[in-house]
Amino acid sequence: MQRLRRWYAWFVRRAPRIRDLMYIGFSLLTIVAQAASGKPGWHTGDWMVLGVGIVASLALWWRRKYPVVVTVIAVVALGSVGIFMPVGLALLTLAIRRRDLAMGVLTFAAYVAYVLQNRPPDGDLWVPIFSGPFLIGAWVAVGAYIGARRDLMASLRDRAERAEAERELRAEQARLGERARIAQEMHDVLAHKVSLIALHAGGLEVNPAVGADKVESSAGLIRETARQAMEDLREVLGVLRTDLSQAGADLAPVPRAADLERLVEASRAAGVQVTSSLMLPDDVPALVGRTVYRVVQEALTNVHKHARGVHTEVLVEGAPGTGVNVRVTNVRPVAADSLLPGSGAGLVGLRERVTLSGGRLDAGPTQDGGWRVEAWLPWSDGKEGER
């Protein structure tokens, strides 16, 4: 079986050249038969037919690389000694390779040579004139059909390869998008709680003389915040293990606008002086409420990291038709150092989230050296669906 496969592979590799040898052999047989079909014995004309025919037949070996030159040689052979088989095979190859002006000119030249070589002794040209298109045109038509079919198959193969490449590109883009969504969700879920833990620990570090009650209270807050962070992390990893995120499932519990008060209270418990004005109706759409929560969460997380202990103001107000305004402003911090290093992805991901919701986000320093994060989100009169 292995030997048979090797022979088949060898035949497939050598098949074009084997066909060339078969064409040359068939052409030589017809030429020998034509040269020997005249009067008994070999005359000058017979030797001329044989010599020109051998040259035209051997030229078929290069018919793939130089189809025009080989066809010109075959047409000259047809016009000089009336050899037809080489010109037929040459026109077949030319029609397969190219269907343009050169093919049309050489086809007409072969037709003229055929008519001139096959005119009757009485000079009546009607018979070769009417039979020539069928004989010459048959070779050209078969070659044109084979060439068009090959071009079609090559086009379909190219389209299939492009479609496969585009499918792989879309799959890769989907994977990258999913990885970015997971990274953003992990940042939103864990960064806030980790910053709260660092804030509590930093308070104990800078003031080690606090009483045992304060230490116990802060340790309890750190433990509870760490437990919540671990639960959120476990839920995210659980979604990843079960591969539910491919269907668009959320990687963590969906926050709502009603959770804003709890978010602000967690920052107050960590020692941040937060004043809040949360005037948002209960019927806020889920997408808007989730985005508002993320804006406030990221702004407070940055306060925990870079401006701990400073006064911060949180303002959230909105109504259907006018949209939701969110503004988180903190005064200039006394200390310049940060409790935690910044990843640089928080505001970038937040800006992308707000933009996808149809809103806008501005973040930058204030005139007194503080920092302000301000966002506006659209809220139409109709209910919005989940993202």
GROMACS .gro file of N, CA, C and O in nm, residues 199 267 271-276 295-315 326-338 347 362-374:
model
  224
  199LEU      N    1  -0.630   5.124   5.199
  199LEU     CA    2  -0.663   5.246   5.273
  199LEU      C    3  -0.676   5.217   5.422
  199LEU      O    4  -0.624   5.292   5.508
  267SER      N    5  -1.646   5.375   5.122
  267SER     CA    6  -1.535   5.471   5.122
  267SER      C    7  -1.532   5.552   5.251
  267SER      O    8  -1.425   5.582   5.305
  271GLY      N    9  -1.235   5.588   5.583
  271GLY     CA   10  -1.174   5.713   5.627
  271GLY      C   11  -1.175   5.824   5.526
  271GLY      O   12  -1.116   5.930   5.551
  272VAL      N   13  -1.237   5.806   5.412
  272VAL     CA   14  -1.244   5.911   5.311
  272VAL      C   15  -1.363   6.002   5.344
  272VAL      O   16  -1.473   5.955   5.372
  273GLN      N   17  -1.341   6.133   5.340
  273GLN     CA   18  -1.446   6.229   5.368
  273GLN      C   19  -1.528   6.249   5.240
  273GLN      O   20  -1.491   6.327   5.152
  274VAL      N   21  -1.636   6.179   5.232
  274VAL     CA   22  -1.719   6.181   5.113
  274VAL      C   23  -1.852   6.245   5.145
  274VAL      O   24  -1.921   6.205   5.240
  275THR      N   25  -1.888   6.345   5.068
  275THR     CA   26  -2.023   6.401   5.071
  275THR      C   27  -2.089   6.363   4.940
  275THR      O   28  -2.028   6.374   4.833
  276SER      N   29  -2.211   6.319   4.948
  276SER     CA   30  -2.276   6.267   4.827
  276SER      C   31  -2.413   6.328   4.812
  276SER      O   32  -2.481   6.361   4.911
  295VAL      N   33  -1.853   5.443   3.694
  295VAL     CA   34  -1.787   5.574   3.695
  295VAL      C   35  -1.754   5.616   3.838
  295VAL      O   36  -1.641   5.656   3.869
  296VAL      N   37  -1.853   5.607   3.927
  296VAL     CA   38  -1.830   5.646   4.066
  296VAL      C   39  -1.728   5.553   4.131
  296VAL      O   40  -1.640   5.596   4.206
  297GLN      N   41  -1.737   5.423   4.103
  297GLN     CA   42  -1.644   5.327   4.161
  297GLN      C   43  -1.501   5.356   4.120
  297GLN      O   44  -1.409   5.358   4.203
  298GLU      N   45  -1.478   5.382   3.992
  298GLU     CA   46  -1.341   5.409   3.945
  298GLU      C   47  -1.289   5.540   4.001
  298GLU      O   48  -1.171   5.550   4.038
  299ALA      N   49  -1.376   5.641   4.009
  299ALA     CA   50  -1.331   5.769   4.063
  299ALA      C   51  -1.293   5.754   4.210
  299ALA      O   52  -1.190   5.807   4.255
  300LEU      N   53  -1.374   5.684   4.290
  300LEU     CA   54  -1.341   5.663   4.430
  300LEU      C   55  -1.217   5.575   4.446
  300LEU      O   56  -1.137   5.595   4.539
  301THR      N   57  -1.200   5.477   4.356
  301THR     CA   58  -1.080   5.394   4.362
  301THR      C   59  -0.955   5.479   4.343
  301THR      O   60  -0.854   5.462   4.413
  302ASN      N   61  -0.959   5.571   4.249
  302ASN     CA   62  -0.844   5.659   4.228
  302ASN      C   63  -0.822   5.751   4.347
  302ASN      O   64  -0.706   5.785   4.379
  303VAL      N   65  -0.930   5.791   4.414
  303VAL     CA   66  -0.914   5.871   4.536
  303VAL      C   67  -0.844   5.789   4.643
  303VAL      O   68  -0.752   5.836   4.712
  304HIS      N   69  -0.884   5.661   4.657
  304HIS     CA   70  -0.819   5.574   4.757
  304HIS      C   71  -0.670   5.558   4.726
  304HIS      O   72  -0.588   5.555   4.818
  305LYS      N   73  -0.636   5.547   4.597
  305LYS     CA   74  -0.497   5.523   4.561
  305LYS      C   75  -0.410   5.648   4.574
  305LYS      O   76  -0.299   5.643   4.628
  306HIS      N   77  -0.459   5.760   4.523
  306HIS     CA   78  -0.373   5.876   4.503
  306HIS      C   79  -0.408   5.996   4.590
  306HIS      O   80  -0.329   6.091   4.595
  307ALA      N   81  -0.524   5.995   4.654
  307ALA     CA   82  -0.563   6.113   4.731
  307ALA      C   83  -0.638   6.070   4.857
  307ALA      O   84  -0.746   6.122   4.888
  308ARG      N   85  -0.581   5.976   4.931
  308ARG     CA   86  -0.650   5.921   5.048
  308ARG      C   87  -0.671   6.029   5.155
  308ARG      O   88  -0.585   6.114   5.178
  309GLY      N   89  -0.785   6.024   5.215
  309GLY     CA   90  -0.815   6.113   5.326
  309GLY      C   91  -0.865   6.250   5.287
  309GLY      O   92  -0.904   6.327   5.376
  310VAL      N   93  -0.865   6.285   5.159
  310VAL     CA   94  -0.907   6.420   5.120
  310VAL      C   95  -1.058   6.423   5.104
  310VAL      O   96  -1.124   6.320   5.086
  311HIS      N   97  -1.112   6.543   5.108
  311HIS     CA   98  -1.256   6.560   5.092
  311HIS      C   99  -1.295   6.533   4.947
  311HIS      O  100  -1.234   6.585   4.854
  312THR      N  101  -1.399   6.453   4.930
  312THR     CA  102  -1.446   6.414   4.797
  312THR      C  103  -1.595   6.437   4.789
  312THR      O  104  -1.669   6.406   4.884
  313GLU      N  105  -1.638   6.488   4.677
  313GLU     CA  106  -1.781   6.515   4.656
  313GLU      C  107  -1.831   6.429   4.540
  313GLU      O  108  -1.770   6.426   4.433
  314VAL      N  109  -1.942   6.358   4.564
  314VAL     CA  110  -2.004   6.273   4.464
  314VAL      C  111  -2.141   6.329   4.432
  314VAL      O  112  -2.224   6.343   4.523
  315LEU      N  113  -2.165   6.360   4.307
  315LEU     CA  114  -2.293   6.414   4.264
  315LEU      C  115  -2.346   6.329   4.149
  315LEU      O  116  -2.279   6.312   4.048
  326VAL      N  117  -2.290   6.269   3.619
  326VAL     CA  118  -2.210   6.214   3.728
  326VAL      C  119  -2.086   6.301   3.743
  326VAL      O  120  -2.016   6.328   3.644
  327ARG      N  121  -2.061   6.344   3.866
  327ARG     CA  122  -1.941   6.423   3.890
  327ARG      C  123  -1.881   6.382   4.024
  327ARG      O  124  -1.949   6.383   4.127
  328VAL      N  125  -1.753   6.345   4.022
  328VAL     CA  126  -1.680   6.310   4.142
  328VAL      C  127  -1.557   6.401   4.147
  328VAL      O  128  -1.473   6.397   4.058
  329THR      N  129  -1.549   6.483   4.253
  329THR     CA  130  -1.443   6.582   4.265
  329THR      C  131  -1.376   6.568   4.401
  329THR      O  132  -1.445   6.555   4.503
  330ASN      N  133  -1.245   6.569   4.400
  330ASN     CA  134  -1.172   6.567   4.527
  330ASN      C  135  -1.076   6.687   4.530
  330ASN      O  136  -1.028   6.733   4.425
  331VAL      N  137  -1.047   6.734   4.649
  331VAL     CA  138  -0.957   6.848   4.665
  331VAL      C  139  -0.813   6.800   4.651
  331VAL      O  140  -0.787   6.680   4.639
  332ARG      N  141  -0.723   6.893   4.657
  332ARG     CA  142  -0.582   6.861   4.638
  332ARG      C  143  -0.531   6.777   4.755
  332ARG      O  144  -0.549   6.813   4.871
  333PRO      N  145  -0.466   6.661   4.728
  333PRO     CA  146  -0.417   6.577   4.839
  333PRO      C  147  -0.293   6.638   4.904
  333PRO      O  148  -0.215   6.709   4.840
  334VAL      N  149  -0.279   6.607   5.033
  334VAL     CA  150  -0.163   6.657   5.106
  334VAL      C  151  -0.039   6.573   5.070
  334VAL      O  152   0.069   6.626   5.044
  335ALA      N  153  -0.055   6.440   5.070
  335ALA     CA  154   0.057   6.351   5.037
  335ALA      C  155   0.062   6.328   4.888
  335ALA      O  156  -0.042   6.319   4.821
  336ALA      N  157   0.182   6.316   4.835
  336ALA     CA  158   0.198   6.296   4.691
  336ALA      C  159   0.213   6.150   4.652
  336ALA      O  160   0.204   6.116   4.535
  337ASP      N  161   0.243   6.063   4.752
  337ASP     CA  162   0.264   5.923   4.719
  337ASP      C  163   0.131   5.850   4.708
  337ASP      O  164   0.028   5.900   4.747
  338SER      N  165   0.137   5.728   4.654
  338SER     CA  166   0.017   5.648   4.634
  338SER      C  167   0.029   5.519   4.713
  338SER      O  168   0.139   5.465   4.731
  347LEU      N  169  -0.923   5.449   3.373
  347LEU     CA  170  -0.992   5.556   3.300
  347LEU      C  171  -1.007   5.522   3.153
  347LEU      O  172  -1.106   5.563   3.090
  362ASP      N  173  -1.518   6.313   3.090
  362ASP     CA  174  -1.407   6.408   3.103
  362ASP      C  175  -1.341   6.386   3.238
  362ASP      O  176  -1.410   6.374   3.341
  363ALA      N  177  -1.210   6.383   3.238
  363ALA     CA  178  -1.134   6.365   3.362
  363ALA      C  179  -1.009   6.451   3.354
  363ALA      O  180  -0.940   6.451   3.252
  364GLY      N  181  -0.981   6.521   3.462
  364GLY     CA  182  -0.863   6.606   3.463
  364GLY      C  183  -0.852   6.685   3.592
  364GLY      O  184  -0.941   6.682   3.678
  365PRO      N  185  -0.742   6.758   3.608
  365PRO     CA  186  -0.721   6.835   3.731
  365PRO      C  187  -0.811   6.957   3.737
  365PRO      O  188  -0.851   7.014   3.634
  366THR      N  189  -0.840   6.999   3.859
  366THR     CA  190  -0.916   7.122   3.882
  366THR      C  191  -0.820   7.239   3.904
  366THR      O  192  -0.699   7.222   3.912
  367GLN      N  193  -0.877   7.359   3.916
  367GLN     CA  194  -0.792   7.478   3.932
  367GLN      C  195  -0.719   7.479   4.065
  367GLN      O  196  -0.610   7.537   4.076
  368ASP      N  197  -0.777   7.417   4.169
  368ASP     CA  198  -0.713   7.419   4.301
  368ASP      C  199  -0.620   7.300   4.323
  368ASP      O  200  -0.577   7.274   4.434
  369GLY      N  201  -0.591   7.223   4.216
  369GLY     CA  202  -0.499   7.111   4.229
  369GLY      C  203  -0.564   6.979   4.256
  369GLY      O  204  -0.493   6.878   4.272
  370GLY      N  205  -0.695   6.975   4.264
  370GLY     CA  206  -0.765   6.848   4.285
  370GLY      C  207  -0.787   6.774   4.154
  370GLY      O  208  -0.716   6.796   4.054
  371TRP      N  209  -0.886   6.689   4.155
  371TRP     CA  210  -0.914   6.606   4.037
  371TRP      C  211  -1.065   6.590   4.023
  371TRP      O  212  -1.138   6.580   4.123
  372ARG      N  213  -1.110   6.592   3.901
  372ARG     CA  214  -1.253   6.580   3.875
  372ARG      C  215  -1.277   6.478   3.764
  372ARG      O  216  -1.209   6.480   3.661
  373VAL      N  217  -1.374   6.391   3.788
  373VAL     CA  218  -1.422   6.297   3.687
  373VAL      C  219  -1.569   6.329   3.664
  373VAL      O  220  -1.650   6.326   3.758
  374GLU      N  221  -1.602   6.361   3.540
  374GLU     CA  222  -1.738   6.404   3.508
  374GLU      C  223  -1.785   6.328   3.385
  374GLU      O  224  -1.712   6.315   3.286
   0.00000   0.00000   0.00000
